[in-house]
PDB file of C-alpha atoms in Angstrom:
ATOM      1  CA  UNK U   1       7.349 -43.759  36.998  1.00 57.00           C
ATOM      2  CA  UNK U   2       8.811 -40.686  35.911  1.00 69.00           C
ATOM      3  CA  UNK U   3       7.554 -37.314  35.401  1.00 76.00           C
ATOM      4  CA  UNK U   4       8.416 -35.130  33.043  1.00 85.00           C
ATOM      5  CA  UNK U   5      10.192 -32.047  34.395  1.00 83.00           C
ATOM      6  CA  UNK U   6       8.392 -29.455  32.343  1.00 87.00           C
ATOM      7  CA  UNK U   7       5.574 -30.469  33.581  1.00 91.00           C
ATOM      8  CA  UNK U   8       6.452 -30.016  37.506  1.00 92.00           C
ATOM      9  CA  UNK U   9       7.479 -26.462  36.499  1.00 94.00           C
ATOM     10  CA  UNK U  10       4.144 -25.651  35.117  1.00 95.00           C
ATOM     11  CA  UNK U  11       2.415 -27.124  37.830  1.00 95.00           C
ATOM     12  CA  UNK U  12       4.702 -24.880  40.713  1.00 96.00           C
ATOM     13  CA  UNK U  13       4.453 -22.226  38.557  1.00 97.00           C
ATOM     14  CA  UNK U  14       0.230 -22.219  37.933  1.00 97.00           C
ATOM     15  CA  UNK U  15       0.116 -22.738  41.850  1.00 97.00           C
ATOM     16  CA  UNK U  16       2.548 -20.213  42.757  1.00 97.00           C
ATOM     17  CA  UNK U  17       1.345 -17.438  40.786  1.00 97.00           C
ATOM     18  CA  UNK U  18      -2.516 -18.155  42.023  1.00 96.00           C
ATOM     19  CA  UNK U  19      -1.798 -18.520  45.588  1.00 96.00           C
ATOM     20  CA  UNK U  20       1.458 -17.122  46.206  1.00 97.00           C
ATOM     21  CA  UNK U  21       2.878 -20.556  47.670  1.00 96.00           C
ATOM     22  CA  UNK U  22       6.761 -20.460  48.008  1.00 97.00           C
ATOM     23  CA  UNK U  23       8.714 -23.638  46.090  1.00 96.00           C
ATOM     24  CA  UNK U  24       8.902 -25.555  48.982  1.00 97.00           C
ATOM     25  CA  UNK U  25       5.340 -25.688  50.059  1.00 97.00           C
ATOM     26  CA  UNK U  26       4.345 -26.720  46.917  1.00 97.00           C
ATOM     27  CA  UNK U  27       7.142 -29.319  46.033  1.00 95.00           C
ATOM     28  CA  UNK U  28       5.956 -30.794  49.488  1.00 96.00           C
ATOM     29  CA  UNK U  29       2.920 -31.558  48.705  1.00 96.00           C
ATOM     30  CA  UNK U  30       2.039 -34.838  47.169  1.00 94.00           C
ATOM     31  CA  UNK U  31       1.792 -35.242  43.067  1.00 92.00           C
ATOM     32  CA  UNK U  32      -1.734 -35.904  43.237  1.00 95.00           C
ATOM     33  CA  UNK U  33      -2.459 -33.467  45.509  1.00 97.00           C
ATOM     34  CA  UNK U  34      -0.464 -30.967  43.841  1.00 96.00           C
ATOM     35  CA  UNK U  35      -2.580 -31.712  40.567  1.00 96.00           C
ATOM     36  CA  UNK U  36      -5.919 -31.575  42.370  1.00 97.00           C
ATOM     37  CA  UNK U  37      -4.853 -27.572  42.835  1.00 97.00           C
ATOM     38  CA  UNK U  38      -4.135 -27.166  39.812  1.00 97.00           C
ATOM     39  CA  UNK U  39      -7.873 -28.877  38.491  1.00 97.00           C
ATOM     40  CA  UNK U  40      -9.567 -26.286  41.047  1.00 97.00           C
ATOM     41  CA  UNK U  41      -7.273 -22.895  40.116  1.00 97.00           C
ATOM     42  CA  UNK U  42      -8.221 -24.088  36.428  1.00 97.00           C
ATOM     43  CA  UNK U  43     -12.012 -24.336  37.850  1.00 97.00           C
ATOM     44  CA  UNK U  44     -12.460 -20.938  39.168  1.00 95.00           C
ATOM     45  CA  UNK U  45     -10.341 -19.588  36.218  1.00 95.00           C
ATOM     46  CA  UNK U  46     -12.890 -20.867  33.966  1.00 95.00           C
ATOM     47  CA  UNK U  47     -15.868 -19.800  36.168  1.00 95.00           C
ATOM     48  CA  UNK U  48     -14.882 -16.281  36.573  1.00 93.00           C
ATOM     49  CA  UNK U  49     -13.946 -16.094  32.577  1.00 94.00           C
ATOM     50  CA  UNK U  50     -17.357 -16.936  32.386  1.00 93.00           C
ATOM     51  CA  UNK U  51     -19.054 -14.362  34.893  1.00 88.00           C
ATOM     52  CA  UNK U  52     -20.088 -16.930  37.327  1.00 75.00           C
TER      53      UNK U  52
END
């Protein structure tokens, strides 16, 4: 399976501008684990947009 390589920049990119991870840490970890940051950055984005 391939993945499209726009969409690994946006991932590295969301991640690294959240929590300040260099390339390498985050290109290490695994796809799925790498999207399950991105889910909970998204989740405490939403919840603070919302005052909670």
């Amino acid at each position: 399976m391939t993945y499209a390589a726009g969409r690994i920049y946006s991932e590295v990119a969301y991640v690294a501008y959240h929590f300040h991870w260099s390339l390498d840490e985050i290109l290490d970890l695994e796809h799925g684990e790498r999207l399950r940051y991105v889910a909970e950055i998204a989740s405490i984005n939403t919840r603070i947009s919302q005052g909670r």
